[in-house]
Amino acid sequence: MQTLPTFPPAVTVDDAGRMRFEGLLCSALAEQYGTPAYVYSAPAIRANYQAMDQALGRRLTSPYEIFYAYKGNSCPAVCKVLHNAGAGAEVVSLGELHQALLLGVPPRRIVFNNVVKTDEELDYAIRAGIGLIVIDSESELEAIERIAGRLGRVAAVAFRVRPFVRAGFHKHVSTGHEETKFGFSAEALEDVARRAAACRHVRVRGLHTHIGSQNCDPDKLLEAADVVFNLTRRFREGFGFPVDLVDLGGGMGIQNEDLMRVAFDFDALARGVEERLTAAFAPSARPAIYFEPNRILVADASILLGRVVSLKQDVGKRFVGVDIGYSTFVRCMLYGAFHDLRNVDDPCPDHPVPCEVIGPLCESGDVLGANLPLPEPKVGDVVALLDAGAYGYAQASHYNSRPRPVEVLVDGGKTFVVRHRETLADVLGRFEIPAHLQGGYAGA
Ligand SMILES: Cc1ncc(COP(=O)(O)O)c(C=O)c1O
C-alpha cells in the first residue's frame, strides 16, 4: 500500500480522530456545501506568502518582487488574499489580465507572460500600461512595436530565456530545457536583441526564465540564474539595454521524488541568488529580482472534499468510486501526480485496506490512486484529497457534461462561498439547435 505523507498545517486530526481544516470539521463542511467542494485556507495562503517573502528578504539585498502566477489558481478571492498580502500578478491570458485589473492590482505590478499572445491581448496590455510583457517570439516583438507605435506608447518588455536546464517532475511541466517550446536560446537571443535595438516603442527592461514546476531543488534555479545573469551583462554591454530586472519564474515544489512533503529551501535559493548577484554586478548595477510562484503559495492550503458513491470488489481489488473525476481534478490523470486522499472521519485508520479510488468519468485513466490505504469504505463516506489548491479548479472542465464544483474560503474561522457550484444551466446553457434539426426524432 502507498505510504502517505504528513498533513499540511491547515489539516489537523482532533481527539476524536476526525479530520479538521482550519479547525472546522471536514464532514460538516461537506454537509454544508455538498461535494465535490474545493476548500481554501486564507491563513495558510498568507503564511506561505510570508514564509517566502521573509526568507527572501533576509538574504537578498537587491530589491525583489513576488508576482502570484494566476494560472495555477485564479479564484478571485484567493488572488485577493495574496494581493492584500503584497503580491503582484503574473498572468497568461486576456481573462487573467482583465481579472488582475478588476481586482485592483496596479498595472505596474502585473507581468504578462505566455508563449503565444494575440494582437488583441497585446493591445489590451499596452493600453493598460502593465509593468512587463515577456516576449516569446520574434513576431511578438514586431507586434508589440507595431501596436505600441500605433498607440503612441513605449512598452516595457523582457525576453524569455531557455537556459537549457531540466527541472520539473513531468515532461509536460519541464520548461527550460533544449527542446521546449518556451523562450529563446542564448544564440537566438542575439538576433532578437538586434531587432529590439532598432525598435522605438519597446524598452527592454529584463530577462525572464521559468524552468519547470514542482522543482524542489534550489540549485536548478541557481543554474538558470547563472545563465540569465550572464545574458543580462551581454544585453547591457552588447546592446545598451537598461535591463534592470531579472525574472526567475516560479516552480518551487512541495513534494519530493518519494512523494513526501518537503519545505522548499528559500534560504538556500536567496543565498545563492545573492552570491551570484554580488559576483556578477557592481552594487549599483544589480537588477531587481522577480519571482512568479503559484504552487508553493496555494497548493497545500486547500483540500478537495468528495464522497464515496460506489463500491465494487473484483479481480482482487476494492474499487471505491467517488464523485471527484478528472473534470474536477485532473492532475492525477494528466501528470500521474500523487495526491494523498483520506476518509475524513478516520484519516489515520488502524486497519487500512488497499483501495483503488476511481472517478466517475468514462475514461480508464480516471483514477485518483491505485493503492490507497483507507478504512473499510462505505457508500456515503466523505473523503478529502489533499494539496488541491494549485492546478485544481483552474484545470477543471465540463468533460462528460459535469458542472464545476463550489469553492469555499475559510478565513478567521468563518467560511465564505467564493465561487458558486455550477448548475446544468452553466454546462448546457449556450447551445443552439439549427431550426432544420429541431423535432423529428427518428428513433421513437
Ligand atoms: C511562466 C510561468 N511562471 C510561473 C509559473 C508558476 O509555476 P508554479 O506553480 O510551479 O510555481 C508557471 C507555471 O507553469 C509558468 O509557466
Short mmCIF file of C-alpha atoms and ligand atoms in Angstrom, two decimals:
data_model
loop_
_atom_site.label_atom_id
_atom_site.label_comp_id
_atom_site.label_asym_id
_atom_site.label_seq_id
_atom_site.Cartn_x
_atom_site.Cartn_y
_atom_site.Cartn_z
CA MET A 1 0.00 0.00 0.00
CA GLN A 2 1.05 3.60 -0.61
CA THR A 3 2.99 5.26 2.23
CA LEU A 4 1.26 8.54 3.00
CA PRO A 5 2.93 11.87 3.73
CA THR A 6 2.24 14.08 6.72
CA PHE A 7 -0.57 16.64 6.76
CA PRO A 8 -0.12 20.29 5.77
CA PRO A 9 -0.54 22.89 8.57
CA ALA A 10 -4.20 23.65 7.77
CA VAL A 11 -5.18 19.99 8.28
CA THR A 12 -5.38 18.54 11.78
CA VAL A 13 -6.87 15.47 13.43
CA ASP A 14 -8.92 16.09 16.60
CA ASP A 15 -9.08 13.96 19.76
CA ALA A 16 -11.99 12.02 18.31
CA GLY A 17 -9.81 11.12 15.31
CA ARG A 18 -11.71 13.29 12.80
CA MET A 19 -10.12 15.49 10.18
CA ARG A 20 -10.43 19.24 10.54
CA PHE A 21 -9.49 22.00 8.11
CA GLU A 22 -8.56 25.27 9.81
CA GLY A 23 -10.26 23.83 12.88
CA LEU A 24 -13.53 23.11 11.07
CA LEU A 25 -14.86 19.56 10.85
CA CYS A 26 -14.40 18.36 7.27
CA SER A 27 -17.53 16.20 7.44
CA ALA A 28 -19.56 19.31 8.43
CA LEU A 29 -18.06 21.29 5.54
CA ALA A 30 -19.09 18.53 3.13
CA GLU A 31 -22.59 18.51 4.64
CA GLN A 32 -22.96 22.28 4.35
CA TYR A 33 -21.54 22.83 0.86
CA GLY A 34 -22.04 19.44 -0.79
CA THR A 35 -19.38 17.59 -2.76
CA PRO A 36 -17.16 17.94 -4.66
CA ALA A 37 -16.02 21.15 -2.96
CA TYR A 38 -12.70 22.95 -3.02
CA VAL A 39 -11.95 24.48 0.37
CA TYR A 40 -9.14 27.05 0.73
CA SER A 41 -7.47 28.38 3.86
CA ALA A 42 -6.73 32.12 3.75
CA PRO A 43 -4.44 31.93 6.83
CA ALA A 44 -2.40 29.12 5.23
CA ILE A 45 -2.06 31.09 1.97
CA ARG A 46 -0.90 34.17 3.91
CA ALA A 47 1.56 32.07 5.94
CA ASN A 48 3.01 30.57 2.75
CA TYR A 49 3.44 34.02 1.25
CA GLN A 50 5.06 35.40 4.38
CA ALA A 51 7.43 32.44 4.69
CA MET A 52 8.65 33.02 1.13
CA ASP A 53 8.80 36.79 1.43
CA GLN A 54 10.65 36.73 4.75
CA ALA A 55 13.19 34.13 3.63
CA LEU A 56 13.96 36.16 0.51
CA GLY A 57 14.03 39.43 2.46
CA ARG A 58 16.52 38.06 5.00
CA ARG A 59 19.13 37.29 2.34
CA LEU A 60 18.57 39.43 -0.73
CA THR A 61 19.99 42.93 -0.70
CA SER A 62 18.65 43.68 -4.20
CA PRO A 63 15.02 44.68 -4.48
CA TYR A 64 12.77 41.71 -5.26
CA GLU A 65 9.08 41.27 -6.03
CA ILE A 66 6.69 38.33 -5.87
CA PHE A 67 4.08 38.03 -8.62
CA TYR A 68 1.39 35.45 -7.93
CA ALA A 69 1.01 33.20 -11.01
CA TYR A 70 -2.74 33.14 -11.67
CA LYS A 71 -2.62 30.12 -13.94
CA GLY A 72 -2.49 27.62 -11.07
CA ASN A 73 -5.43 29.06 -9.14
CA SER A 74 -7.20 32.15 -10.42
CA CYS A 75 -10.07 32.03 -7.92
CA PRO A 76 -10.52 35.80 -7.44
CA ALA A 77 -10.80 35.58 -3.64
CA VAL A 78 -7.58 33.54 -3.45
CA CYS A 79 -5.82 36.08 -5.69
CA LYS A 80 -7.13 38.87 -3.46
CA VAL A 81 -5.73 37.22 -0.31
CA LEU A 82 -2.32 37.26 -1.99
CA HIS A 83 -2.62 40.78 -3.39
CA ASN A 84 -3.63 42.06 0.03
CA ALA A 85 -0.51 40.36 1.41
CA GLY A 86 1.67 42.18 -1.14
CA ALA A 87 1.87 40.00 -4.26
CA GLY A 88 1.61 41.35 -7.80
CA ALA A 89 0.08 39.24 -10.58
CA GLU A 90 1.62 37.10 -13.28
CA VAL A 91 -0.99 36.49 -15.98
CA VAL A 92 -1.09 34.42 -19.16
CA SER A 93 -4.28 35.41 -20.98
CA LEU A 94 -6.66 38.27 -21.61
CA GLY A 95 -9.01 36.82 -18.99
CA GLU A 96 -6.34 36.71 -16.29
CA LEU A 97 -5.07 40.18 -17.20
CA HIS A 98 -8.59 41.58 -17.05
CA GLN A 99 -9.16 39.88 -13.68
CA ALA A 100 -5.96 41.31 -12.19
CA LEU A 101 -7.02 44.83 -13.18
CA LEU A 102 -10.55 44.21 -11.86
CA LEU A 103 -9.06 43.12 -8.52
CA GLY A 104 -7.23 46.45 -8.32
CA VAL A 105 -3.68 45.28 -8.97
CA PRO A 106 -1.72 48.36 -10.10
CA PRO A 107 -0.74 47.86 -13.78
CA ARG A 108 2.95 48.20 -12.99
CA ARG A 109 2.66 45.16 -10.70
CA ILE A 110 1.41 42.90 -13.50
CA VAL A 111 3.67 40.66 -15.60
CA PHE A 112 2.11 39.32 -18.79
CA ASN A 113 3.63 36.02 -19.82
CA ASN A 114 2.70 33.33 -22.31
CA VAL A 115 4.26 31.72 -25.31
CA VAL A 116 1.65 32.85 -27.86
CA LYS A 117 -0.09 36.20 -27.48
CA THR A 118 -2.68 37.61 -29.84
CA ASP A 119 -2.76 41.22 -31.05
CA GLU A 120 -5.94 41.68 -29.02
CA GLU A 121 -4.12 40.64 -25.83
CA LEU A 122 -1.09 42.80 -26.58
CA ASP A 123 -3.23 45.80 -27.43
CA TYR A 124 -5.09 45.45 -24.12
CA ALA A 125 -1.85 45.03 -22.13
CA ILE A 126 -0.16 48.03 -23.74
CA ARG A 127 -3.21 50.26 -23.32
CA ALA A 128 -3.40 49.24 -19.65
CA GLY A 129 0.29 50.15 -19.26
CA ILE A 130 1.23 46.95 -17.48
CA GLY A 131 4.68 46.62 -15.92
CA LEU A 132 6.18 43.93 -18.12
CA ILE A 133 5.36 41.91 -21.21
CA VAL A 134 7.52 38.80 -21.53
CA ILE A 135 8.26 38.23 -25.21
CA ASP A 136 8.49 34.68 -26.51
CA SER A 137 8.88 35.05 -30.31
CA GLU A 138 10.35 37.39 -32.93
CA SER A 139 6.87 38.04 -34.31
CA GLU A 140 5.68 39.09 -30.86
CA LEU A 141 8.43 41.71 -30.73
CA GLU A 142 7.26 43.01 -34.11
CA ALA A 143 3.62 43.01 -32.98
CA ILE A 144 4.44 44.99 -29.83
CA GLU A 145 6.47 47.55 -31.81
CA ARG A 146 3.57 47.94 -34.27
CA ILE A 147 0.79 48.14 -31.63
CA ALA A 148 2.69 50.38 -29.20
CA GLY A 149 3.65 52.63 -32.14
CA ARG A 150 0.00 52.93 -33.19
CA LEU A 151 -0.97 53.79 -29.59
CA GLY A 152 1.92 56.23 -29.17
CA ARG A 153 3.28 54.20 -26.25
CA VAL A 154 6.55 52.54 -25.21
CA ALA A 155 6.03 49.00 -23.89
CA ALA A 156 8.27 47.61 -21.14
CA VAL A 157 9.37 44.12 -22.15
CA ALA A 158 11.55 41.20 -21.14
CA PHE A 159 12.68 38.24 -23.21
CA ARG A 160 12.06 34.71 -22.03
CA VAL A 161 15.28 32.70 -21.93
CA ARG A 162 15.59 28.95 -22.44
CA PRO A 163 18.58 28.29 -20.18
CA PHE A 164 18.97 24.58 -21.08
CA VAL A 165 18.21 23.46 -17.51
CA ARG A 166 15.96 20.49 -16.95
CA ALA A 167 13.62 20.69 -13.92
CA GLY A 168 10.10 19.62 -13.02
CA PHE A 169 8.56 16.25 -12.19
CA HIS A 170 6.97 15.52 -15.58
CA LYS A 171 7.90 16.30 -19.18
CA HIS A 172 4.80 18.48 -19.53
CA VAL A 173 5.93 20.80 -16.75
CA SER A 174 9.63 21.00 -17.65
CA THR A 175 10.01 24.27 -19.50
CA GLY A 176 13.67 25.32 -19.61
CA HIS A 177 15.42 22.52 -21.48
CA GLU A 178 16.79 22.41 -25.04
CA GLU A 179 13.70 21.15 -26.84
CA THR A 180 10.95 23.06 -25.03
CA LYS A 181 8.70 25.46 -26.93
CA PHE A 182 9.33 28.19 -24.35
CA GLY A 183 11.83 31.02 -24.60
CA PHE A 184 14.86 31.82 -26.72
CA SER A 185 18.23 30.08 -26.56
CA ALA A 186 21.23 32.37 -25.95
CA GLU A 187 22.05 32.09 -29.65
CA ALA A 188 18.57 33.09 -30.86
CA LEU A 189 18.53 35.97 -28.38
CA GLU A 190 21.43 37.68 -30.18
CA ASP A 191 19.32 38.09 -33.29
CA VAL A 192 16.17 39.12 -31.46
CA ALA A 193 18.15 41.63 -29.38
CA ARG A 194 19.50 43.21 -32.58
CA ARG A 195 15.93 43.59 -33.81
CA ALA A 196 14.82 45.04 -30.47
CA ALA A 197 17.63 47.60 -30.60
CA ALA A 198 16.00 49.01 -33.74
CA CYS A 199 12.54 49.30 -32.11
CA ARG A 200 11.36 52.73 -30.95
CA HIS A 201 8.34 51.63 -28.96
CA VAL A 202 9.94 48.88 -26.91
CA ARG A 203 12.03 49.28 -23.77
CA VAL A 204 13.99 46.14 -22.86
CA ARG A 205 13.72 46.06 -19.09
CA GLY A 206 14.58 42.49 -18.35
CA LEU A 207 15.18 38.82 -18.96
CA HIS A 208 12.92 36.04 -17.77
CA THR A 209 13.15 32.32 -17.24
CA HIS A 210 10.90 29.63 -15.80
CA ILE A 211 12.44 26.17 -15.82
CA GLY A 212 9.58 23.97 -14.64
CA SER A 213 7.05 23.19 -11.99
CA GLN A 214 7.24 21.10 -8.79
CA ASN A 215 11.00 21.58 -8.58
CA CYS A 216 12.36 21.11 -5.05
CA ASP A 217 16.00 21.80 -5.89
CA PRO A 218 17.12 25.44 -5.46
CA ASP A 219 20.33 24.59 -7.36
CA LYS A 220 18.33 24.14 -10.56
CA LEU A 221 17.00 27.68 -10.25
CA LEU A 222 20.51 28.91 -9.50
CA GLU A 223 21.82 27.19 -12.63
CA ALA A 224 19.21 29.09 -14.61
CA ALA A 225 20.09 32.32 -12.74
CA ASP A 226 23.74 31.94 -13.85
CA VAL A 227 22.69 31.79 -17.49
CA VAL A 228 20.31 34.74 -17.20
CA PHE A 229 22.74 36.92 -15.25
CA ASN A 230 25.39 36.35 -17.94
CA LEU A 231 22.89 37.31 -20.60
CA THR A 232 21.92 40.40 -18.59
CA ARG A 233 25.51 41.60 -18.83
CA ARG A 234 25.61 40.79 -22.54
CA PHE A 235 22.34 42.71 -23.10
CA ARG A 236 23.63 45.74 -21.26
CA GLU A 237 27.15 45.80 -22.64
CA GLY A 238 26.46 44.49 -26.16
CA PHE A 239 23.19 46.26 -26.89
CA GLY A 240 22.90 49.05 -24.35
CA PHE A 241 19.55 47.85 -22.98
CA PRO A 242 18.85 49.05 -19.42
CA VAL A 243 17.87 45.54 -18.10
CA ASP A 244 17.01 46.50 -14.56
CA LEU A 245 15.19 43.27 -13.66
CA VAL A 246 15.59 39.52 -13.92
CA ASP A 247 12.55 37.29 -13.53
CA LEU A 248 13.45 33.81 -12.26
CA GLY A 249 9.90 32.43 -12.62
CA GLY A 250 8.18 30.06 -10.21
CA GLY A 251 8.17 26.29 -9.96
CA MET A 252 9.09 25.79 -6.30
CA GLY A 253 7.84 22.34 -5.31
CA ILE A 254 6.14 20.88 -2.24
CA GLN A 255 6.65 17.14 -2.83
CA ASN A 256 9.91 15.23 -3.34
CA GLU A 257 10.54 12.25 -5.60
CA ASP A 258 9.44 9.86 -2.83
CA LEU A 259 6.11 11.74 -2.84
CA MET A 260 6.79 13.11 0.64
CA ARG A 261 6.04 16.68 1.73
CA VAL A 262 9.10 18.97 1.73
CA ALA A 263 9.66 22.61 2.64
CA PHE A 264 11.27 24.41 -0.30
CA ASP A 265 14.63 25.85 0.82
CA PHE A 266 14.08 29.55 0.08
CA ASP A 267 17.03 30.40 2.29
CA ALA A 268 19.39 28.42 0.01
CA LEU A 269 17.78 29.98 -3.05
CA ALA A 270 18.10 33.53 -1.73
CA ARG A 271 21.65 32.93 -0.52
CA GLY A 272 22.64 31.55 -3.93
CA VAL A 273 21.00 34.41 -5.82
CA GLU A 274 22.69 36.95 -3.55
CA GLU A 275 26.12 35.36 -4.08
CA ARG A 276 25.65 35.35 -7.84
CA LEU A 277 24.44 38.94 -7.91
CA THR A 278 27.49 40.00 -5.91
CA ALA A 279 29.81 38.15 -8.27
CA ALA A 280 28.17 39.37 -11.49
CA PHE A 281 27.26 43.02 -10.85
CA ALA A 282 28.58 46.13 -9.16
CA PRO A 283 26.34 47.11 -6.19
CA SER A 284 24.76 49.99 -8.11
CA ALA A 285 24.16 47.82 -11.21
CA ARG A 286 22.22 44.97 -9.66
CA PRO A 287 18.95 44.11 -11.34
CA ALA A 288 15.81 43.64 -9.25
CA ILE A 289 14.74 40.00 -8.95
CA TYR A 290 11.19 38.88 -9.76
CA PHE A 291 9.60 35.56 -8.75
CA GLU A 292 6.33 34.12 -10.09
CA PRO A 293 5.22 31.26 -7.84
CA ASN A 294 1.88 29.54 -7.72
CA ARG A 295 2.09 26.04 -6.23
CA ILE A 296 4.26 26.92 -3.23
CA LEU A 297 1.74 29.58 -2.16
CA VAL A 298 -1.55 27.76 -2.55
CA ALA A 299 -1.18 24.00 -3.15
CA ASP A 300 -1.13 22.83 0.48
CA ALA A 301 -3.67 25.47 1.55
CA SER A 302 -6.60 23.57 0.07
CA ILE A 303 -8.48 20.29 0.26
CA LEU A 304 -10.96 18.91 -2.21
CA LEU A 305 -13.88 17.22 -0.48
CA GLY A 306 -15.65 14.35 -2.18
CA ARG A 307 -17.97 11.49 -1.34
CA VAL A 308 -17.87 7.73 -1.90
CA VAL A 309 -20.65 6.87 -4.34
CA SER A 310 -19.99 3.25 -5.34
CA LEU A 311 -18.11 0.14 -4.21
CA LYS A 312 -17.06 -2.92 -6.13
CA GLN A 313 -14.75 -5.85 -5.32
CA ASP A 314 -13.33 -7.66 -8.32
CA VAL A 315 -10.04 -9.02 -9.71
CA GLY A 316 -8.65 -8.87 -6.17
CA LYS A 317 -9.25 -5.13 -5.91
CA ARG A 318 -11.52 -2.85 -3.93
CA PHE A 319 -12.77 -0.18 -6.32
CA VAL A 320 -14.00 2.89 -4.47
CA GLY A 321 -15.99 5.21 -6.77
CA VAL A 322 -16.01 8.85 -5.69
CA ASP A 323 -17.64 11.98 -7.12
CA ILE A 324 -14.24 13.58 -7.91
CA GLY A 325 -13.40 12.87 -11.52
CA TYR A 326 -10.75 14.45 -13.63
CA SER A 327 -13.24 17.03 -14.83
CA THR A 328 -12.91 18.27 -11.22
CA PHE A 329 -9.25 17.48 -10.59
CA VAL A 330 -7.06 16.41 -13.50
CA ARG A 331 -3.53 16.27 -12.06
CA CYS A 332 -3.52 12.54 -11.18
CA MET A 333 -4.67 11.69 -14.69
CA LEU A 334 -2.71 14.33 -16.63
CA TYR A 335 0.67 14.08 -14.92
CA GLY A 336 0.39 10.86 -12.91
CA ALA A 337 0.67 13.14 -9.86
CA PHE A 338 0.22 11.59 -6.42
CA HIS A 339 -2.27 13.21 -4.03
CA ASP A 340 -2.94 11.95 -0.55
CA LEU A 341 -6.62 11.09 -0.01
CA ARG A 342 -8.23 10.34 3.36
CA ASN A 343 -11.54 9.39 4.86
CA VAL A 344 -12.31 12.50 6.92
CA ASP A 345 -13.93 10.54 9.76
CA ASP A 346 -10.98 8.18 10.10
CA PRO A 347 -7.97 9.80 8.41
CA CYS A 348 -5.37 7.61 10.15
CA PRO A 349 -7.04 4.18 10.27
CA ASP A 350 -5.61 1.41 12.48
CA HIS A 351 -6.54 -1.24 9.93
CA PRO A 352 -6.38 0.30 6.46
CA VAL A 353 -7.33 -1.67 3.38
CA PRO A 354 -5.83 -1.03 -0.06
CA CYS A 355 -8.30 0.77 -2.31
CA GLU A 356 -8.32 1.82 -5.92
CA VAL A 357 -10.07 5.18 -5.79
CA ILE A 358 -11.75 5.88 -9.10
CA GLY A 359 -13.58 8.85 -10.56
CA PRO A 360 -16.93 8.76 -12.38
CA LEU A 361 -15.72 9.70 -15.87
CA CYS A 362 -15.89 7.28 -18.77
CA GLU A 363 -12.11 7.10 -19.05
CA SER A 364 -9.91 4.26 -17.80
CA GLY A 365 -7.36 6.85 -16.64
CA ASP A 366 -9.83 8.50 -14.27
CA VAL A 367 -8.15 7.05 -11.16
CA LEU A 368 -7.12 9.15 -8.14
CA GLY A 369 -4.94 6.48 -6.55
CA ALA A 370 -4.38 2.80 -7.30
CA ASN A 371 -3.38 1.57 -3.86
CA LEU A 372 -4.52 4.00 -1.19
CA PRO A 373 -4.87 2.92 2.45
CA LEU A 374 -8.42 3.75 3.57
CA PRO A 375 -10.56 2.41 6.39
CA GLU A 376 -13.09 -0.19 5.16
CA PRO A 377 -15.01 2.03 2.71
CA LYS A 378 -18.78 2.60 2.78
CA VAL A 379 -21.05 4.42 0.36
CA GLY A 380 -21.54 7.96 1.72
CA ASP A 381 -18.08 8.28 3.29
CA VAL A 382 -16.58 11.74 2.90
CA VAL A 383 -13.03 11.88 1.57
CA ALA A 384 -10.53 14.74 1.33
CA LEU A 385 -7.93 14.98 -1.40
CA LEU A 386 -5.02 17.00 -0.02
CA ASP A 387 -2.82 19.68 -1.58
CA ALA A 388 -5.58 20.51 -4.06
CA GLY A 389 -5.01 24.28 -4.26
CA ALA A 390 -2.71 24.51 -7.29
CA TYR A 391 -3.83 23.47 -10.78
CA GLY A 392 -7.03 22.02 -9.28
CA TYR A 393 -10.12 24.10 -10.04
CA ALA A 394 -8.02 26.03 -12.60
CA GLN A 395 -7.89 22.93 -14.81
CA ALA A 396 -11.44 21.72 -14.11
CA SER A 397 -13.69 21.30 -17.13
CA HIS A 398 -17.18 20.32 -18.25
CA TYR A 399 -15.98 16.98 -19.60
CA ASN A 400 -18.82 14.44 -19.56
CA SER A 401 -21.18 17.44 -19.12
CA ARG A 402 -20.41 17.84 -15.44
CA PRO A 403 -20.76 21.21 -13.68
CA ARG A 404 -17.69 22.56 -11.89
CA PRO A 405 -17.73 22.40 -8.08
CA VAL A 406 -18.13 25.09 -5.43
CA GLU A 407 -15.11 26.94 -4.00
CA VAL A 408 -15.15 27.89 -0.31
CA LEU A 409 -12.67 30.10 1.54
CA VAL A 410 -12.04 29.74 5.28
CA ASP A 411 -10.85 32.90 7.00
CA GLY A 412 -10.96 33.91 10.66
CA GLY A 413 -12.80 30.68 11.48
CA LYS A 414 -15.66 31.59 9.08
CA THR A 415 -16.50 30.10 5.70
CA PHE A 416 -17.33 32.02 2.52
CA VAL A 417 -18.56 30.69 -0.79
CA VAL A 418 -16.13 32.35 -3.20
CA ARG A 419 -17.39 30.71 -6.39
CA HIS A 420 -20.76 29.05 -6.62
CA ARG A 421 -21.27 25.47 -7.69
CA GLU A 422 -22.22 25.41 -11.35
CA THR A 423 -25.57 24.05 -12.42
CA LEU A 424 -26.56 22.15 -15.54
CA ALA A 425 -27.60 25.52 -16.99
CA ASP A 426 -23.94 26.59 -16.88
CA VAL A 427 -22.92 23.45 -18.73
CA LEU A 428 -25.76 23.34 -21.25
CA GLY A 429 -26.80 26.98 -21.42
CA ARG A 430 -25.11 28.23 -24.59
CA PHE A 431 -26.01 25.77 -27.32
CA GLU A 432 -28.35 26.19 -30.25
CA ILE A 433 -30.06 23.63 -32.47
CA PRO A 434 -30.42 24.85 -36.05
CA ALA A 435 -34.10 25.12 -36.98
CA HIS A 436 -33.92 22.34 -39.61
CA LEU A 437 -32.70 19.84 -36.98
CA GLN A 438 -35.39 20.56 -34.40
CA GLY A 439 -38.09 17.94 -33.73
CA GLY A 440 -38.36 14.85 -35.86
CA TYR A 441 -36.67 12.34 -33.54
CA ALA A 442 -36.27 9.24 -35.72
CA GLY A 443 -35.93 6.58 -33.05
CA ALA A 444 -39.39 6.89 -31.43
C1 LIG B 1 5.92 31.27 -16.80
C2 LIG B 1 5.44 30.64 -15.55
N1 LIG B 1 5.61 31.29 -14.38
C3 LIG B 1 5.18 30.78 -13.22
C4 LIG B 1 4.55 29.55 -13.16
C5 LIG B 1 4.10 29.01 -11.83
O1 LIG B 1 4.70 27.78 -11.56
P1 LIG B 1 4.50 27.05 -10.16
O2 LIG B 1 3.04 26.87 -9.94
O3 LIG B 1 5.17 25.74 -10.34
O4 LIG B 1 5.14 27.91 -9.13
C6 LIG B 1 4.36 28.83 -14.35
C7 LIG B 1 3.73 27.52 -14.33
O5 LIG B 1 3.86 26.70 -15.17
C8 LIG B 1 4.81 29.39 -15.57
O6 LIG B 1 4.64 28.74 -16.73
#
